[in-house]
XYZ file of C-alpha atoms in Angstrom:
472
model
C -43.161 54.171 -51.738
C -42.614 57.012 -49.257
C -39.897 54.926 -47.589
C -37.916 54.821 -50.837
C -38.664 58.464 -51.720
C -37.336 59.377 -48.288
C -33.933 57.936 -49.171
C -31.213 60.069 -50.661
C -30.266 59.543 -54.310
C -27.491 57.080 -53.485
C -29.970 55.087 -51.412
C -32.595 55.175 -54.148
C -30.076 53.918 -56.698
C -29.206 51.016 -54.393
C -32.889 50.209 -53.923
C -33.312 49.942 -57.695
C -30.198 47.776 -58.079
C -31.313 45.492 -55.253
C -34.761 45.028 -56.779
C -36.656 46.704 -53.926
C -38.343 48.933 -56.494
C -38.164 49.209 -60.271
C -36.850 52.285 -62.026
C -40.307 52.954 -63.441
C -42.007 52.571 -60.045
C -39.541 54.997 -58.472
C -40.101 57.587 -61.180
C -43.872 57.155 -60.964
C -43.755 57.625 -57.192
C -41.814 60.870 -57.597
C -44.263 62.060 -60.252
C -47.191 61.324 -57.936
C -45.517 63.302 -55.168
C -44.913 66.282 -57.426
C -48.534 66.224 -58.560
C -49.761 65.991 -54.971
C -47.589 68.691 -53.398
C -46.331 71.130 -55.988
C -49.588 73.014 -56.318
C -48.809 74.977 -53.163
C -45.029 75.151 -53.507
C -44.768 75.962 -57.239
C -41.316 74.448 -57.557
C -41.690 72.546 -60.854
C -42.642 74.787 -63.770
C -42.059 72.446 -66.734
C -43.084 68.797 -66.452
C -41.894 66.143 -68.879
C -43.352 63.101 -67.124
C -44.404 61.090 -70.180
C -41.114 61.651 -71.973
C -39.180 60.740 -68.847
C -41.045 57.474 -68.384
C -40.545 56.617 -72.043
C -36.781 57.045 -71.640
C -36.388 54.619 -68.732
C -36.188 51.415 -70.771
C -33.181 52.751 -72.668
C -31.120 53.342 -69.504
C -28.273 50.801 -69.273
C -28.616 48.335 -66.411
C -25.154 49.223 -65.131
C -25.755 52.994 -64.990
C -24.879 53.995 -61.399
C -28.005 56.081 -60.833
C -30.357 54.062 -63.015
C -33.936 55.193 -62.436
C -33.221 57.910 -59.856
C -35.518 60.909 -60.481
C -33.960 64.349 -60.749
C -35.172 67.856 -61.549
C -33.205 70.422 -63.537
C -33.021 74.112 -62.705
C -34.545 76.173 -65.516
C -31.372 78.239 -65.832
C -28.372 76.613 -67.448
C -28.644 72.802 -67.500
C -29.983 73.066 -71.061
C -31.939 70.276 -72.744
C -32.322 70.385 -76.504
C -35.918 70.620 -77.730
C -37.258 71.189 -74.203
C -38.908 74.320 -72.753
C -36.404 76.828 -71.419
C -37.339 80.177 -69.915
C -34.623 81.217 -67.429
C -37.422 82.629 -65.277
C -38.548 85.123 -67.896
C -41.368 85.749 -70.336
C -38.728 87.226 -72.639
C -36.854 83.923 -72.912
C -39.793 81.505 -72.819
C -39.609 78.929 -75.578
C -37.944 75.700 -76.632
C -34.177 75.385 -76.265
C -32.838 75.172 -79.811
C -29.262 74.171 -79.031
C -27.488 71.051 -77.854
C -27.829 69.365 -74.481
C -25.532 70.876 -71.872
C -22.539 68.715 -71.016
C -23.832 68.306 -67.464
C -27.205 67.070 -68.725
C -25.457 64.563 -71.006
C -23.490 63.195 -68.067
C -26.565 62.966 -65.846
C -28.362 61.003 -68.555
C -25.389 58.684 -68.999
C -25.374 58.066 -65.240
C -28.993 56.875 -65.418
C -30.884 59.782 -63.879
C -34.504 60.240 -64.969
C -35.123 63.930 -65.676
C -38.713 64.715 -64.689
C -38.827 68.452 -65.415
C -37.455 71.895 -64.727
C -37.607 74.021 -61.587
C -38.537 77.626 -60.955
C -35.933 80.394 -60.851
C -36.022 84.214 -60.692
C -35.714 86.044 -63.983
C -32.202 85.325 -65.339
C -31.163 84.149 -61.854
C -30.238 87.676 -60.832
C -31.696 87.798 -57.320
C -31.898 85.772 -54.115
C -35.594 84.910 -54.004
C -37.587 82.868 -56.521
C -40.567 85.090 -57.286
C -40.565 85.567 -61.071
C -43.439 87.404 -62.710
C -43.460 84.751 -65.435
C -44.143 81.771 -63.164
C -45.069 83.091 -59.717
C -43.324 82.526 -56.385
C -41.872 79.289 -55.098
C -42.799 78.696 -51.472
C -40.667 77.267 -48.698
C -41.768 73.769 -47.584
C -41.064 74.712 -43.959
C -43.479 77.652 -44.108
C -45.225 78.622 -47.362
C -45.230 82.292 -46.365
C -41.433 82.284 -46.606
C -39.050 82.356 -49.548
C -37.224 79.230 -50.687
C -34.363 81.484 -51.749
C -32.816 81.947 -55.149
C -31.831 81.598 -57.673
C -32.047 77.813 -57.230
C -35.205 78.163 -55.129
C -37.376 75.801 -57.160
C -34.780 73.044 -56.953
C -34.303 73.556 -53.219
C -38.026 73.542 -52.451
C -38.540 70.369 -54.490
C -35.758 68.519 -52.679
C -36.779 69.789 -49.244
C -40.371 68.677 -49.897
C -39.217 65.181 -50.877
C -40.331 65.383 -54.503
C -36.849 64.258 -55.539
C -33.718 63.528 -53.564
C -31.493 65.640 -55.769
C -31.857 68.617 -58.103
C -29.451 70.657 -60.171
C -28.561 74.215 -59.206
C -26.128 76.998 -60.028
C -24.408 79.723 -58.036
C -23.294 83.141 -59.293
C -23.519 85.100 -56.037
C -24.870 82.545 -53.573
C -27.585 80.836 -55.588
C -26.783 77.311 -54.368
C -25.885 78.197 -50.791
C -28.718 80.680 -50.157
C -31.615 78.306 -51.021
C -29.781 75.421 -49.356
C -29.671 77.509 -46.188
C -33.342 78.499 -46.350
C -34.565 74.979 -47.192
C -32.350 72.996 -44.822
C -30.201 71.286 -47.471
C -26.606 70.591 -48.416
C -25.374 72.909 -51.156
C -21.813 72.915 -52.481
C -20.542 75.606 -54.842
C -17.627 73.947 -56.634
C -14.295 75.429 -57.599
C -14.399 77.580 -60.726
C -14.003 75.348 -63.772
C -14.897 72.116 -61.967
C -18.125 71.728 -63.982
C -18.150 72.770 -67.630
C -20.635 75.433 -68.744
C -20.482 74.148 -72.323
C -21.319 73.880 -75.016
C -23.465 77.024 -74.820
C -21.008 79.026 -72.712
C -17.385 79.104 -71.663
C -18.177 80.729 -68.343
C -21.065 82.426 -66.578
C -20.990 85.941 -65.150
C -17.288 86.393 -65.974
C -16.449 83.250 -64.031
C -18.544 83.999 -60.945
C -21.206 81.391 -61.755
C -20.821 77.631 -61.555
C -23.094 74.597 -61.601
C -23.845 72.201 -58.762
C -26.637 70.550 -56.797
C -28.866 70.822 -53.757
C -29.344 67.607 -51.809
C -30.302 66.120 -48.462
C -26.970 64.386 -47.793
C -23.265 65.012 -48.189
C -22.817 61.728 -50.044
C -25.371 62.753 -52.677
C -23.550 66.025 -53.254
C -20.228 64.191 -53.593
C -21.566 61.494 -55.910
C -23.463 63.943 -58.127
C -20.450 66.217 -58.554
C -18.381 63.182 -59.503
C -20.866 62.556 -62.323
C -20.703 66.032 -63.888
C -17.177 67.237 -63.075
C -14.492 67.494 -65.704
C -13.133 69.823 -68.350
C -14.294 69.575 -71.955
C -12.223 70.568 -74.992
C -12.557 74.296 -75.575
C -13.373 75.234 -71.972
C -11.514 78.420 -70.964
C -9.967 76.891 -67.829
C -9.975 73.840 -65.585
C -10.113 73.392 -61.820
C -7.138 71.960 -59.930
C -7.301 68.143 -60.063
C -8.851 66.285 -57.150
C -6.974 63.384 -55.509
C -9.779 61.023 -56.522
C -13.581 60.763 -56.660
C -15.326 62.917 -54.074
C -17.464 59.945 -53.043
C -14.229 58.318 -51.865
C -13.637 61.155 -49.394
C -16.731 60.399 -47.301
C -15.073 57.988 -44.888
C -11.748 59.745 -44.612
C -10.931 61.731 -41.499
C -10.073 65.338 -42.343
C -7.331 65.539 -39.739
C -6.943 68.417 -37.304
C -7.946 71.505 -39.239
C -7.288 75.171 -38.580
C -10.660 76.941 -38.873
C -11.416 80.651 -38.673
C -14.956 81.899 -38.177
C -16.860 85.147 -38.683
C -20.177 86.114 -37.115
C -20.127 89.798 -38.070
C -19.205 90.976 -41.541
C -15.884 92.834 -41.382
C -16.951 95.589 -43.787
C -19.319 96.907 -41.109
C -22.293 97.475 -43.413
C -24.222 94.230 -42.842
C -26.599 94.269 -39.854
C -25.778 91.556 -37.340
C -28.422 88.863 -36.891
C -28.705 86.934 -33.594
C -29.905 83.877 -35.526
C -26.844 83.879 -37.765
C -24.503 84.469 -34.848
C -26.023 81.542 -32.998
C -25.758 79.324 -36.071
C -22.066 80.093 -36.655
C -20.998 79.914 -33.019
C -22.847 76.608 -32.667
C -21.072 75.235 -35.731
C -17.734 76.512 -34.416
C -18.305 74.700 -31.124
C -19.214 71.517 -32.989
C -16.047 71.678 -35.095
C -13.979 72.274 -31.977
C -15.585 69.258 -30.292
C -14.533 67.205 -33.327
C -10.895 68.078 -32.655
C -10.294 71.074 -34.895
C -8.502 74.292 -33.944
C -11.210 76.953 -34.179
C -10.731 80.668 -33.584
C -12.374 83.944 -34.640
C -10.978 85.569 -37.773
C -10.877 85.525 -41.530
C -9.312 87.177 -44.583
C -8.693 90.895 -44.195
C -9.790 91.384 -47.802
C -13.414 90.708 -46.825
C -13.468 94.136 -45.193
C -12.598 95.993 -48.393
C -15.361 98.489 -49.305
C -14.650 98.367 -53.031
C -15.846 94.819 -53.558
C -19.640 95.126 -53.686
C -19.802 97.880 -56.286
C -17.422 96.142 -58.661
C -19.123 92.775 -58.206
C -22.507 94.349 -58.962
C -21.148 96.130 -62.034
C -19.694 92.907 -63.478
C -22.990 91.086 -62.928
C -24.951 93.944 -64.518
C -22.640 93.921 -67.535
C -23.149 90.191 -67.973
C -26.905 90.650 -67.701
C -26.744 93.282 -70.447
C -24.864 90.854 -72.680
C -27.418 88.124 -71.975
C -30.334 90.410 -72.793
C -28.613 91.455 -76.027
C -28.177 87.801 -76.998
C -31.872 87.176 -76.348
C -32.696 89.998 -78.742
C -30.564 88.361 -81.401
C -32.160 84.967 -80.739
C -35.693 86.229 -81.210
C -34.871 88.720 -83.960
C -35.790 91.949 -82.164
C -34.229 93.830 -79.238
C -35.549 93.334 -75.708
C -37.293 96.455 -74.447
C -36.744 97.683 -70.894
C -40.424 97.340 -70.061
C -40.292 93.628 -70.890
C -37.915 93.043 -67.978
C -38.698 92.843 -64.289
C -37.857 96.133 -62.521
C -34.652 94.990 -60.836
C -33.269 93.628 -64.108
C -34.270 96.759 -66.003
C -32.401 98.803 -63.389
C -29.316 96.602 -63.717
C -29.450 96.887 -67.487
C -29.674 100.662 -67.181
C -26.635 100.689 -64.899
C -24.686 98.517 -67.325
C -25.313 100.981 -70.138
C -23.368 103.526 -68.114
C -20.281 101.286 -67.956
C -17.615 101.361 -70.637
C -15.668 98.338 -71.866
C -12.664 99.734 -70.005
C -14.740 99.976 -66.809
C -15.577 96.284 -67.104
C -11.981 95.203 -67.694
C -10.752 97.345 -64.799
C -13.368 95.762 -62.509
C -12.310 92.259 -63.513
C -8.662 93.147 -62.950
C -9.525 94.449 -59.493
C -11.193 91.090 -58.822
C -8.012 89.310 -59.921
C -6.078 91.166 -57.222
C -8.877 90.645 -54.696
C -8.719 86.894 -55.350
C -5.006 86.876 -54.505
C -5.537 88.916 -51.337
C -8.231 86.472 -50.231
C -6.129 83.411 -51.086
C -3.301 84.675 -48.876
C -5.312 83.775 -45.760
C -5.475 80.108 -46.756
C -1.845 80.129 -47.917
C -0.846 81.389 -44.463
C -1.977 78.105 -42.922
C -5.753 78.178 -42.524
C -7.809 75.269 -43.832
C -11.404 76.480 -43.599
C -13.394 79.658 -43.131
C -16.759 79.339 -41.349
C -19.390 82.023 -42.076
C -23.160 82.357 -42.500
C -24.508 80.960 -45.774
C -26.910 83.891 -45.981
C -26.355 87.358 -44.580
C -29.906 87.762 -43.265
C -32.369 85.646 -41.307
C -35.041 83.657 -43.214
C -37.372 86.101 -44.931
C -40.928 86.149 -46.197
C -42.036 86.292 -49.787
C -42.202 89.919 -50.887
C -39.247 90.938 -48.706
C -37.588 92.375 -51.831
C -40.182 94.964 -52.924
C -40.320 95.375 -56.731
C -41.606 98.932 -56.339
C -38.800 100.024 -53.988
C -35.572 99.072 -55.736
C -33.337 100.950 -53.312
C -34.591 98.759 -50.475
C -34.477 95.624 -52.632
C -30.879 96.158 -53.725
C -29.728 97.083 -50.210
C -31.306 93.937 -48.749
C -29.891 91.795 -51.545
C -26.426 93.182 -50.864
C -26.724 92.231 -47.208
C -28.014 88.763 -48.116
C -25.076 87.872 -50.387
C -22.346 89.630 -48.408
C -20.867 86.307 -47.253
C -21.373 84.362 -50.475
C -20.546 86.663 -53.391
C -16.863 87.144 -52.435
C -16.409 83.380 -52.790
C -17.910 83.523 -56.276
C -15.353 86.189 -57.111
C -12.454 84.089 -55.806
C -13.698 80.881 -57.437
C -13.152 78.854 -54.255
C -15.394 75.952 -53.212
C -17.860 76.456 -50.370
C -20.498 74.206 -48.839
C -23.640 75.162 -46.920
C -24.712 72.752 -44.183
C -28.113 72.739 -42.386
C -26.995 73.018 -38.765
C -29.423 75.478 -37.179
C -33.129 76.275 -36.865
C -34.849 79.470 -35.768
C -37.326 79.438 -32.897
C -40.042 79.167 -35.537
C -38.374 76.041 -36.967
C -36.977 77.630 -40.132
C -33.587 76.342 -41.335
C -30.424 78.439 -41.162
C -27.283 77.177 -42.898
C -23.618 77.852 -42.292
C -20.948 77.696 -44.970
C -17.435 76.340 -44.924
C -14.979 77.738 -47.482
C -11.819 75.910 -48.547
C -8.876 76.883 -50.732
C -9.318 76.591 -54.499
C -9.530 72.991 -55.633
C -10.192 71.547 -52.186
C -13.696 70.143 -52.551
C -12.184 66.933 -51.187
C -11.499 68.626 -47.855
C -15.008 70.112 -47.748
C -16.580 66.694 -48.340
C -14.434 65.075 -45.643
C -15.294 67.609 -42.961
C -18.953 67.928 -44.020
C -19.346 64.160 -43.760
C -17.702 64.278 -40.341
C -20.153 66.967 -39.239
C -23.107 65.032 -40.680
C -22.100 61.907 -38.733
C -21.762 63.887 -35.529
C -25.020 65.796 -35.959
C -27.278 64.106 -38.546
C -29.210 66.645 -40.606
C -32.909 67.021 -39.863
C -35.202 67.548 -42.820
C -38.802 68.561 -43.354
C -41.194 65.684 -42.708
C -42.659 64.246 -45.908
C -46.348 65.032 -45.886
């Protein structure tokens, strides 16, 4: 069974189709692995094993991923009549609404949904250590963070519990845990995956849904399953030339790539590990025939970005907390929230509606200034996926918010601007520290160019196959 569990999701689907293993046997093997290994990692917080097994017989034989186990992040990716907490004791309960469109499409594709994965409270930070459910540990070293906010999903995939898990990214929450857990994590173009029917957009358009996986082809195939606009969505992504899975064998051509090892705003401490990771990736891309040179968008250096980004996120958090109060019939009190969220809510109460609109308009102009670099002839920007080296659990102290917010700002300095622009970016596991901990690098393309990211990521994966944690 471990041989099949060690395959990626595309490989597992083929094994089921070819009769090497039944859909039920594959799901049961994944369940056994979760039960054996999740006690230490704490990645899976809601288990629906019996319901999942009962659903297998109803999966059509021709479903492309028939019988492949998957885990859903417990933030977004809503399932009607299933537990849903969003990492919080405030929100804990059964989801009363409809299935999310992405969940519907996963079910139609034949995936077997085994449960939900851990996430920080409301997904508002970069490590998965919620008070409600406890910390998720990194499979490479349990003293270290698996990242956030998709940390539970990343730990589960890295530990081989499942080959694929859902994720979402509002400031780096796919790319950060992918980096820390040695996985592939693609943040799609804004509007590529619908947030409906519960929402039109998340975090004023910063947040989008995706996956963490062990292979580029899994990321491509999974995004093909869930991509597409639904009636009533506020916007759509630029159309792709075809399915992303069809881009895997295509050569990307000779690309013009800029790279950054030191953040141009001058406030993020330089890390030797990150510098080594990016320069190594730059050398690899050059060896593959691309034109690679230092440099990136001048707009990344602008000092006004971080404050406005943080204000928009805080305002969205305030709206979410208000909606929770309406849902449960009484307002959420500050003391019910974790300290960092209470502080963000307090900050939001000092912002006017005009302040919020002005911040979003500034981001509109920032997006155009960023896009100019790609319009001038560049194809890809290479940067760290995470602005700091792998960190231990507790690195963001709940009793020292000044330190926690400063460190968080450094951590997302390379990811959050790409949430603001809505461009696609992919984190690839190309480096390890001396202690063996993964360090990812991210490639950023122009809006709508996931196809280019998949082509070059597949090229990189062929040239330097990704190494993953050994299945214990």
